[in-house]
Amino acid sequence: MALAFDEFGRPFIILREQDQKTRLRGIDAQKANIAAGKAVARILRSSLGPKGMDKMLQGPDGDVTISNDGATILEQMDVDNQIAKLMVELSRSQDYEIGDGTTGVVVMAGALLEQAERQLDRGIHPIRIAEGYETASRVAVEHLERIAQKFEFDVNNYEPLVQTCMTTLSSKIVNRCKRSLAEIAVKAVLAVADLERRDVNLDLIKVEGKVGGKLEDTELIYGILVDKDMSHPQMPKQIEDAHIAILTCPFEPPKPKTKHKVDIDTVEKFETLRKQEQQYFDEMVQKCKDVGATLVICQWGFDDEANHLLMHRNLPAVRWVGGVELELIAIATGGRIVPRFQELTPEKLGKAGMVREKSFGTTKERMLYIEHCANSKAVTIFIRGGNKMMIEETKRSIHDALCVARNLIRNNSIVYGGGAAEITCSLAVDAAGDKYPGVEQYAIRAFAEALDSVPMALAENSGLQPIETLSAVKSQQIKENIPFYGIDCNDVGTNDMREQNVFETLIGKQQQILLATQVVKMILKIDDVISNSEY
């Protein structure tokens, strides 16, 4: 596309391959954009809630992923349409900022687009619809602030955190173990949390998985788990009160920086070279022994001679440990990463109460547990499962639970789930529509209707009559003026979400509404689409 000017100085656009391009303007462009956004939302709608369905996605190389996490589904989908890509980015933003609610935010955006289409058919200008949506989102966010409840927790009383994480895990494949996984997630977050600053560094929580065992075998390790074993099979498998040398220098003779050539033409010369190499290895191992190290963890490999020497000198070693793992080991054990043997001192050694090698099942796979560390600010969640897909989905579910626990430590306000928050916001926004005399009131009421789509989708996915169920819950909220009534997805027999212990974080719910409104406003303001392909 290029901009040109005619002889009178008037600008016009030159399109390449103009006959192959379609250009949509005005209402046609907006309707095409809305259709693309709704198509993405429709895919995720059936995955919402504890009874939501899972999606199976096959990658280009034949890898299969089964998930009902909105961000994962959209991330793996091959999306060409630019508006559909906006919806993918919307889900990703929710995942990065909050970590949970990635499906709900796309369903909400789809419902807002659907309502906007009806308003466009009435002849309301898209800018007025966008302004009405902005006003309605402010009303909803303020209303959530008013109905939110705070709860107190500490390291010893973390039950409220567990209950909220269980709500997150209810909609995942792993929901049969939601209690144990929620407890693991909360304990992990509390182990690395700075409660004075109300901050959590999730990088200190490592999530590892290994195929085999049951989901119930998932455990929390107060230390680091390394997917390596001792470099020599005869080295001790368990070291108590370990002093760990963490090295990024290899156990091998130094190499000249320039190109070199060594001519060996006699046995004596070869013997001299071999003795010199052995002396290098001797000095390296001796330096580690002299500073009091009882275990060496090295980022690089070492040859058989160095390995043999380490075993004979009774110095267990682990090789080929990744850089990220080395950093976590250094944080957990209070050690320093040493780049040269000359810089190794007793103060730079890490300390751990127990280092043990553990084998799994009938396979020869082994892993290294570094436990009871000097600084327990780094922990590992070790997931077991029947197959790789199960482990990957559990990792994603645990990530969501960790994010929810972190959000609650940052801001301990909660709202009630099961669509209760959306229903009460819908009533508040609908009432606020009466205060606006202009055309915006139609958009505000449309926003209230769009909020109802979340509880309706929950009811639909749970096998209930959606309109009937929503009407009953809504009238119950209005009669009793209690914002805690939601959809009874699990068929417990009560709509009171307090009794069902279904919580969601306030900041997560607010972020959902604000992000969905923001993206819908952007889509409504696009009125010119130029494309190579037909819509």
Short mmCIF file of N, CA and C in Angstrom, two decimals, residues 293-436:
data_model
loop_
_atom_site.label_atom_id
_atom_site.label_comp_id
_atom_site.label_asym_id
_atom_site.label_seq_id
_atom_site.Cartn_x
_atom_site.Cartn_y
_atom_site.Cartn_z
N ALA A 293 34.93 -29.25 50.61
CA ALA A 293 33.75 -29.67 49.83
C ALA A 293 33.54 -31.17 49.97
N THR A 294 32.26 -31.56 50.14
CA THR A 294 31.93 -33.00 50.17
C THR A 294 31.09 -33.41 48.95
N LEU A 295 30.76 -32.41 48.11
CA LEU A 295 30.02 -32.68 46.86
C LEU A 295 30.35 -31.58 45.86
N VAL A 296 30.62 -31.98 44.62
CA VAL A 296 30.91 -31.00 43.57
C VAL A 296 29.76 -31.04 42.56
N ILE A 297 29.19 -29.87 42.26
CA ILE A 297 28.17 -29.76 41.20
C ILE A 297 28.75 -28.87 40.12
N CYS A 298 28.89 -29.44 38.91
CA CYS A 298 29.60 -28.75 37.84
C CYS A 298 28.68 -28.50 36.65
N GLN A 299 28.81 -27.32 36.05
CA GLN A 299 27.97 -26.98 34.89
C GLN A 299 28.43 -27.74 33.65
N TRP A 300 29.70 -28.11 33.61
CA TRP A 300 30.25 -28.77 32.43
C TRP A 300 30.55 -30.23 32.75
N GLY A 301 30.98 -30.95 31.72
CA GLY A 301 31.32 -32.36 31.91
C GLY A 301 32.77 -32.52 32.31
N PHE A 302 33.18 -33.75 32.61
CA PHE A 302 34.60 -34.05 32.81
C PHE A 302 34.86 -35.46 32.30
N ASP A 303 36.08 -35.67 31.86
CA ASP A 303 36.36 -36.96 31.21
C ASP A 303 36.52 -38.08 32.24
N ASP A 304 36.71 -39.29 31.75
CA ASP A 304 36.73 -40.47 32.62
C ASP A 304 37.86 -40.44 33.64
N GLU A 305 38.99 -39.85 33.25
CA GLU A 305 40.12 -39.82 34.18
C GLU A 305 39.79 -38.95 35.40
N ALA A 306 39.20 -37.76 35.14
CA ALA A 306 38.80 -36.88 36.24
C ALA A 306 37.72 -37.55 37.08
N ASN A 307 36.80 -38.23 36.44
CA ASN A 307 35.71 -38.92 37.14
C ASN A 307 36.26 -40.02 38.05
N HIS A 308 37.20 -40.77 37.51
CA HIS A 308 37.83 -41.87 38.26
C HIS A 308 38.57 -41.31 39.48
N LEU A 309 39.28 -40.20 39.25
CA LEU A 309 40.06 -39.56 40.33
C LEU A 309 39.13 -39.05 41.43
N LEU A 310 38.01 -38.43 41.04
CA LEU A 310 37.03 -37.93 42.02
C LEU A 310 36.48 -39.06 42.87
N MET A 311 36.22 -40.19 42.22
CA MET A 311 35.67 -41.33 42.95
C MET A 311 36.70 -41.88 43.95
N HIS A 312 37.97 -41.96 43.51
CA HIS A 312 39.03 -42.49 44.38
C HIS A 312 39.32 -41.56 45.55
N ARG A 313 39.17 -40.26 45.33
CA ARG A 313 39.41 -39.30 46.41
C ARG A 313 38.17 -39.12 47.29
N ASN A 314 37.15 -39.94 47.03
CA ASN A 314 35.90 -39.90 47.82
C ASN A 314 35.24 -38.52 47.77
N LEU A 315 35.17 -37.96 46.55
CA LEU A 315 34.52 -36.66 46.36
C LEU A 315 33.39 -36.84 45.34
N PRO A 316 32.16 -37.08 45.77
CA PRO A 316 31.04 -37.25 44.83
C PRO A 316 30.85 -36.02 43.95
N ALA A 317 30.44 -36.25 42.72
CA ALA A 317 30.28 -35.12 41.78
C ALA A 317 29.07 -35.34 40.88
N VAL A 318 28.51 -34.22 40.43
CA VAL A 318 27.37 -34.22 39.49
C VAL A 318 27.77 -33.32 38.33
N ARG A 319 27.59 -33.80 37.10
CA ARG A 319 28.01 -32.99 35.96
C ARG A 319 26.84 -32.63 35.06
N TRP A 320 27.10 -31.67 34.14
CA TRP A 320 26.11 -31.21 33.16
C TRP A 320 24.83 -30.68 33.83
N VAL A 321 24.98 -29.86 34.85
CA VAL A 321 23.82 -29.24 35.51
C VAL A 321 23.58 -27.88 34.85
N GLY A 322 22.33 -27.61 34.46
CA GLY A 322 21.99 -26.37 33.73
C GLY A 322 22.21 -25.11 34.54
N GLY A 323 22.35 -24.00 33.84
CA GLY A 323 22.63 -22.71 34.49
C GLY A 323 21.53 -22.26 35.44
N VAL A 324 20.25 -22.44 35.03
CA VAL A 324 19.11 -22.02 35.87
C VAL A 324 19.10 -22.85 37.16
N GLU A 325 19.36 -24.17 37.02
CA GLU A 325 19.38 -25.05 38.19
C GLU A 325 20.52 -24.69 39.12
N LEU A 326 21.69 -24.35 38.52
CA LEU A 326 22.83 -23.93 39.35
C LEU A 326 22.47 -22.71 40.19
N GLU A 327 21.79 -21.74 39.58
CA GLU A 327 21.40 -20.52 40.30
C GLU A 327 20.47 -20.85 41.46
N LEU A 328 19.48 -21.74 41.19
CA LEU A 328 18.54 -22.13 42.25
C LEU A 328 19.25 -22.88 43.37
N ILE A 329 20.21 -23.75 43.01
CA ILE A 329 20.99 -24.47 44.03
C ILE A 329 21.78 -23.48 44.88
N ALA A 330 22.38 -22.48 44.21
CA ALA A 330 23.16 -21.46 44.93
C ALA A 330 22.27 -20.67 45.89
N ILE A 331 21.04 -20.31 45.44
CA ILE A 331 20.11 -19.56 46.30
C ILE A 331 19.70 -20.41 47.49
N ALA A 332 19.37 -21.69 47.20
CA ALA A 332 18.85 -22.56 48.26
C ALA A 332 19.91 -22.91 49.30
N THR A 333 21.14 -23.17 48.84
CA THR A 333 22.18 -23.64 49.76
C THR A 333 23.01 -22.51 50.35
N GLY A 334 22.78 -21.29 49.85
CA GLY A 334 23.55 -20.15 50.35
C GLY A 334 24.97 -20.14 49.83
N GLY A 335 25.24 -20.86 48.73
CA GLY A 335 26.59 -20.92 48.17
C GLY A 335 26.79 -19.87 47.09
N ARG A 336 28.01 -19.83 46.57
CA ARG A 336 28.34 -18.91 45.47
C ARG A 336 28.77 -19.74 44.27
N ILE A 337 28.38 -19.29 43.08
CA ILE A 337 28.81 -19.97 41.86
C ILE A 337 30.26 -19.54 41.58
N VAL A 338 31.17 -20.53 41.44
CA VAL A 338 32.60 -20.24 41.32
C VAL A 338 33.05 -20.48 39.87
N PRO A 339 33.62 -19.45 39.20
CA PRO A 339 34.00 -19.62 37.79
C PRO A 339 35.40 -20.20 37.60
N ARG A 340 36.27 -20.11 38.63
CA ARG A 340 37.65 -20.63 38.52
C ARG A 340 38.02 -21.35 39.80
N PHE A 341 38.83 -22.42 39.66
CA PHE A 341 39.25 -23.20 40.84
C PHE A 341 40.06 -22.34 41.82
N GLN A 342 40.81 -21.36 41.28
CA GLN A 342 41.64 -20.51 42.15
C GLN A 342 40.80 -19.68 43.11
N GLU A 343 39.51 -19.41 42.73
CA GLU A 343 38.65 -18.55 43.56
C GLU A 343 37.85 -19.34 44.60
N LEU A 344 38.03 -20.66 44.64
CA LEU A 344 37.25 -21.51 45.55
C LEU A 344 37.73 -21.32 46.98
N THR A 345 36.80 -20.91 47.87
CA THR A 345 37.11 -20.73 49.30
C THR A 345 36.01 -21.39 50.14
N PRO A 346 36.28 -21.71 51.41
CA PRO A 346 35.25 -22.36 52.24
C PRO A 346 33.97 -21.53 52.37
N GLU A 347 34.09 -20.18 52.31
CA GLU A 347 32.90 -19.31 52.46
C GLU A 347 31.94 -19.44 51.27
N LYS A 348 32.50 -19.88 50.13
CA LYS A 348 31.67 -19.94 48.91
C LYS A 348 30.94 -21.27 48.76
N LEU A 349 31.13 -22.18 49.70
CA LEU A 349 30.46 -23.48 49.62
C LEU A 349 29.01 -23.36 50.06
N GLY A 350 28.11 -24.07 49.38
CA GLY A 350 26.71 -24.14 49.80
C GLY A 350 26.53 -25.26 50.83
N LYS A 351 25.51 -25.13 51.65
CA LYS A 351 25.28 -26.14 52.70
C LYS A 351 23.88 -26.72 52.58
N ALA A 352 23.81 -28.05 52.66
CA ALA A 352 22.52 -28.74 52.63
C ALA A 352 22.55 -29.87 53.65
N GLY A 353 21.42 -30.06 54.33
CA GLY A 353 21.34 -31.10 55.36
C GLY A 353 21.41 -32.50 54.76
N MET A 354 20.89 -32.65 53.55
CA MET A 354 20.84 -33.98 52.94
C MET A 354 20.85 -33.86 51.41
N VAL A 355 21.72 -34.63 50.77
CA VAL A 355 21.71 -34.76 49.31
C VAL A 355 21.60 -36.26 49.03
N ARG A 356 20.55 -36.65 48.30
CA ARG A 356 20.36 -38.08 48.05
C ARG A 356 19.93 -38.31 46.60
N GLU A 357 20.34 -39.48 46.11
CA GLU A 357 19.95 -39.88 44.76
C GLU A 357 18.79 -40.88 44.88
N LYS A 358 17.74 -40.65 44.08
CA LYS A 358 16.56 -41.52 44.17
C LYS A 358 16.25 -42.08 42.80
N SER A 359 15.99 -43.40 42.74
CA SER A 359 15.64 -44.02 41.46
C SER A 359 14.13 -44.25 41.42
N PHE A 360 13.59 -44.35 40.19
CA PHE A 360 12.14 -44.44 40.02
C PHE A 360 11.77 -45.72 39.29
N GLY A 361 10.84 -46.46 39.90
CA GLY A 361 10.25 -47.62 39.26
C GLY A 361 11.28 -48.65 38.81
N THR A 362 10.96 -49.34 37.72
CA THR A 362 11.86 -50.38 37.21
C THR A 362 12.87 -49.79 36.23
N THR A 363 12.69 -48.51 35.88
CA THR A 363 13.64 -47.87 34.96
C THR A 363 14.89 -47.50 35.74
N LYS A 364 15.94 -47.15 34.99
CA LYS A 364 17.18 -46.77 35.66
C LYS A 364 17.27 -45.25 35.82
N GLU A 365 16.14 -44.56 35.66
CA GLU A 365 16.14 -43.10 35.78
C GLU A 365 16.32 -42.70 37.23
N ARG A 366 17.21 -41.75 37.46
CA ARG A 366 17.50 -41.30 38.82
C ARG A 366 17.49 -39.79 38.88
N MET A 367 17.16 -39.25 40.03
CA MET A 367 17.17 -37.80 40.24
C MET A 367 17.86 -37.49 41.56
N LEU A 368 18.33 -36.27 41.67
CA LEU A 368 19.09 -35.86 42.85
C LEU A 368 18.24 -34.90 43.69
N TYR A 369 18.03 -35.22 44.95
CA TYR A 369 17.29 -34.38 45.89
C TYR A 369 18.30 -33.61 46.75
N ILE A 370 18.20 -32.29 46.76
CA ILE A 370 19.04 -31.46 47.65
C ILE A 370 18.09 -30.83 48.66
N GLU A 371 18.08 -31.36 49.89
CA GLU A 371 17.06 -30.98 50.89
C GLU A 371 17.68 -30.35 52.13
N HIS A 372 16.76 -29.80 52.99
CA HIS A 372 17.15 -29.17 54.27
C HIS A 372 18.28 -28.16 54.03
N CYS A 373 18.04 -27.27 53.08
CA CYS A 373 19.08 -26.31 52.68
C CYS A 373 19.22 -25.21 53.73
N ALA A 374 20.38 -24.53 53.67
CA ALA A 374 20.67 -23.44 54.62
C ALA A 374 19.65 -22.32 54.45
N ASN A 375 19.27 -22.06 53.20
CA ASN A 375 18.28 -21.02 52.93
C ASN A 375 17.13 -21.68 52.18
N SER A 376 16.00 -21.89 52.86
CA SER A 376 14.90 -22.65 52.25
C SER A 376 14.00 -21.77 51.38
N LYS A 377 14.58 -20.71 50.78
CA LYS A 377 13.79 -19.81 49.94
C LYS A 377 13.60 -20.34 48.52
N ALA A 378 14.07 -21.55 48.25
CA ALA A 378 13.84 -22.16 46.94
C ALA A 378 13.23 -23.54 47.15
N VAL A 379 12.12 -23.81 46.51
CA VAL A 379 11.43 -25.09 46.69
C VAL A 379 11.13 -25.69 45.31
N THR A 380 10.81 -26.98 45.32
CA THR A 380 10.49 -27.69 44.07
C THR A 380 9.19 -28.46 44.24
N ILE A 381 8.30 -28.34 43.24
CA ILE A 381 7.10 -29.18 43.21
C ILE A 381 7.38 -30.28 42.20
N PHE A 382 7.34 -31.52 42.68
CA PHE A 382 7.67 -32.67 41.83
C PHE A 382 6.38 -33.42 41.48
N ILE A 383 6.03 -33.38 40.19
CA ILE A 383 4.74 -33.92 39.72
C ILE A 383 4.95 -35.32 39.13
N ARG A 384 4.09 -36.25 39.51
CA ARG A 384 4.07 -37.58 38.89
C ARG A 384 2.75 -37.75 38.14
N GLY A 385 2.76 -38.58 37.12
CA GLY A 385 1.53 -38.80 36.36
C GLY A 385 1.71 -39.94 35.38
N GLY A 386 0.59 -40.41 34.86
CA GLY A 386 0.60 -41.59 33.99
C GLY A 386 1.21 -41.36 32.63
N ASN A 387 1.12 -40.14 32.11
CA ASN A 387 1.71 -39.86 30.80
C ASN A 387 2.15 -38.41 30.72
N LYS A 388 2.87 -38.08 29.64
CA LYS A 388 3.46 -36.75 29.50
C LYS A 388 2.39 -35.66 29.45
N MET A 389 1.26 -35.95 28.73
CA MET A 389 0.19 -34.95 28.60
C MET A 389 -0.38 -34.58 29.97
N MET A 390 -0.56 -35.61 30.82
CA MET A 390 -1.11 -35.39 32.17
C MET A 390 -0.17 -34.50 32.99
N ILE A 391 1.14 -34.78 32.86
CA ILE A 391 2.12 -34.00 33.63
C ILE A 391 2.14 -32.54 33.15
N GLU A 392 2.10 -32.34 31.83
CA GLU A 392 2.11 -30.97 31.29
C GLU A 392 0.88 -30.20 31.73
N GLU A 393 -0.30 -30.84 31.70
CA GLU A 393 -1.54 -30.18 32.12
C GLU A 393 -1.51 -29.88 33.63
N THR A 394 -0.93 -30.81 34.41
CA THR A 394 -0.80 -30.57 35.86
C THR A 394 0.12 -29.38 36.12
N LYS A 395 1.19 -29.28 35.34
CA LYS A 395 2.11 -28.14 35.49
C LYS A 395 1.38 -26.83 35.25
N ARG A 396 0.53 -26.81 34.19
CA ARG A 396 -0.23 -25.58 33.89
C ARG A 396 -1.23 -25.27 35.01
N SER A 397 -1.86 -26.32 35.55
CA SER A 397 -2.84 -26.14 36.63
C SER A 397 -2.15 -25.62 37.89
N ILE A 398 -0.99 -26.20 38.20
CA ILE A 398 -0.22 -25.77 39.39
C ILE A 398 0.22 -24.32 39.22
N HIS A 399 0.59 -23.95 37.98
CA HIS A 399 0.99 -22.55 37.72
C HIS A 399 -0.16 -21.60 38.05
N ASP A 400 -1.38 -21.97 37.62
CA ASP A 400 -2.55 -21.13 37.92
C ASP A 400 -2.77 -21.01 39.42
N ALA A 401 -2.65 -22.14 40.14
CA ALA A 401 -2.85 -22.12 41.60
C ALA A 401 -1.78 -21.28 42.28
N LEU A 402 -0.53 -21.37 41.82
CA LEU A 402 0.56 -20.57 42.40
C LEU A 402 0.29 -19.08 42.20
N CYS A 403 -0.19 -18.73 40.99
CA CYS A 403 -0.49 -17.32 40.69
C CYS A 403 -1.61 -16.79 41.57
N VAL A 404 -2.64 -17.61 41.82
CA VAL A 404 -3.77 -17.20 42.67
C VAL A 404 -3.28 -16.97 44.10
N ALA A 405 -2.46 -17.89 44.62
CA ALA A 405 -1.93 -17.74 45.98
C ALA A 405 -1.06 -16.48 46.07
N ARG A 406 -0.27 -16.23 45.03
CA ARG A 406 0.57 -15.01 45.02
C ARG A 406 -0.30 -13.75 45.02
N ASN A 407 -1.36 -13.76 44.19
CA ASN A 407 -2.25 -12.59 44.12
C ASN A 407 -2.91 -12.32 45.46
N LEU A 408 -3.26 -13.39 46.18
CA LEU A 408 -3.92 -13.21 47.48
C LEU A 408 -2.96 -12.67 48.53
N ILE A 409 -1.67 -13.02 48.41
CA ILE A 409 -0.69 -12.47 49.35
C ILE A 409 -0.48 -10.99 49.05
N ARG A 410 -0.52 -10.64 47.78
CA ARG A 410 -0.38 -9.21 47.40
C ARG A 410 -1.61 -8.40 47.81
N ASN A 411 -2.78 -9.00 47.58
CA ASN A 411 -4.03 -8.30 47.92
C ASN A 411 -5.03 -9.36 48.39
N ASN A 412 -5.32 -9.36 49.71
CA ASN A 412 -6.11 -10.46 50.28
C ASN A 412 -7.62 -10.23 50.20
N SER A 413 -8.06 -9.53 49.15
CA SER A 413 -9.51 -9.34 48.95
C SER A 413 -10.03 -10.41 48.01
N ILE A 414 -11.21 -10.95 48.34
CA ILE A 414 -11.82 -11.98 47.48
C ILE A 414 -13.25 -11.61 47.13
N VAL A 415 -13.71 -12.14 46.01
CA VAL A 415 -15.14 -12.09 45.67
C VAL A 415 -15.57 -13.55 45.50
N TYR A 416 -16.87 -13.78 45.43
CA TYR A 416 -17.35 -15.17 45.35
C TYR A 416 -17.52 -15.58 43.90
N GLY A 417 -17.19 -16.85 43.62
CA GLY A 417 -17.19 -17.36 42.25
C GLY A 417 -18.54 -17.95 41.85
N GLY A 418 -18.50 -18.88 40.90
CA GLY A 418 -19.72 -19.51 40.41
C GLY A 418 -20.63 -18.54 39.69
N GLY A 419 -20.06 -17.45 39.15
CA GLY A 419 -20.87 -16.45 38.44
C GLY A 419 -21.54 -15.45 39.37
N ALA A 420 -21.34 -15.59 40.71
CA ALA A 420 -21.99 -14.68 41.66
C ALA A 420 -21.53 -13.24 41.45
N ALA A 421 -20.21 -13.05 41.23
CA ALA A 421 -19.67 -11.69 41.04
C ALA A 421 -20.23 -11.06 39.77
N GLU A 422 -20.34 -11.86 38.70
CA GLU A 422 -20.85 -11.31 37.43
C GLU A 422 -22.33 -10.94 37.54
N ILE A 423 -23.12 -11.77 38.26
CA ILE A 423 -24.56 -11.49 38.39
C ILE A 423 -24.78 -10.21 39.18
N THR A 424 -24.05 -10.06 40.31
CA THR A 424 -24.24 -8.85 41.13
C THR A 424 -23.74 -7.61 40.38
N CYS A 425 -22.66 -7.75 39.57
CA CYS A 425 -22.18 -6.62 38.76
C CYS A 425 -23.19 -6.27 37.67
N SER A 426 -23.81 -7.30 37.10
CA SER A 426 -24.83 -7.09 36.06
C SER A 426 -25.99 -6.26 36.61
N LEU A 427 -26.43 -6.60 37.83
CA LEU A 427 -27.54 -5.85 38.47
C LEU A 427 -27.12 -4.41 38.74
N ALA A 428 -25.86 -4.22 39.23
CA ALA A 428 -25.37 -2.87 39.56
C ALA A 428 -25.25 -2.02 38.29
N VAL A 429 -24.73 -2.63 37.21
CA VAL A 429 -24.54 -1.88 35.95
C VAL A 429 -25.89 -1.54 35.33
N ASP A 430 -26.84 -2.48 35.40
CA ASP A 430 -28.18 -2.25 34.85
C ASP A 430 -28.86 -1.07 35.57
N ALA A 431 -28.68 -1.04 36.90
CA ALA A 431 -29.28 0.07 37.69
C ALA A 431 -28.60 1.38 37.34
N ALA A 432 -27.27 1.33 37.09
CA ALA A 432 -26.53 2.57 36.76
C ALA A 432 -26.95 3.12 35.41
N GLY A 433 -27.46 2.25 34.50
CA GLY A 433 -27.88 2.69 33.18
C GLY A 433 -28.99 3.73 33.23
N ASP A 434 -29.83 3.67 34.28
CA ASP A 434 -30.94 4.63 34.41
C ASP A 434 -30.46 6.06 34.67
N LYS A 435 -29.22 6.19 35.16
CA LYS A 435 -28.73 7.54 35.53
C LYS A 435 -28.18 8.29 34.32
N TYR A 436 -28.05 7.62 33.18
CA TYR A 436 -27.45 8.27 32.01
C TYR A 436 -28.54 8.56 30.98
#
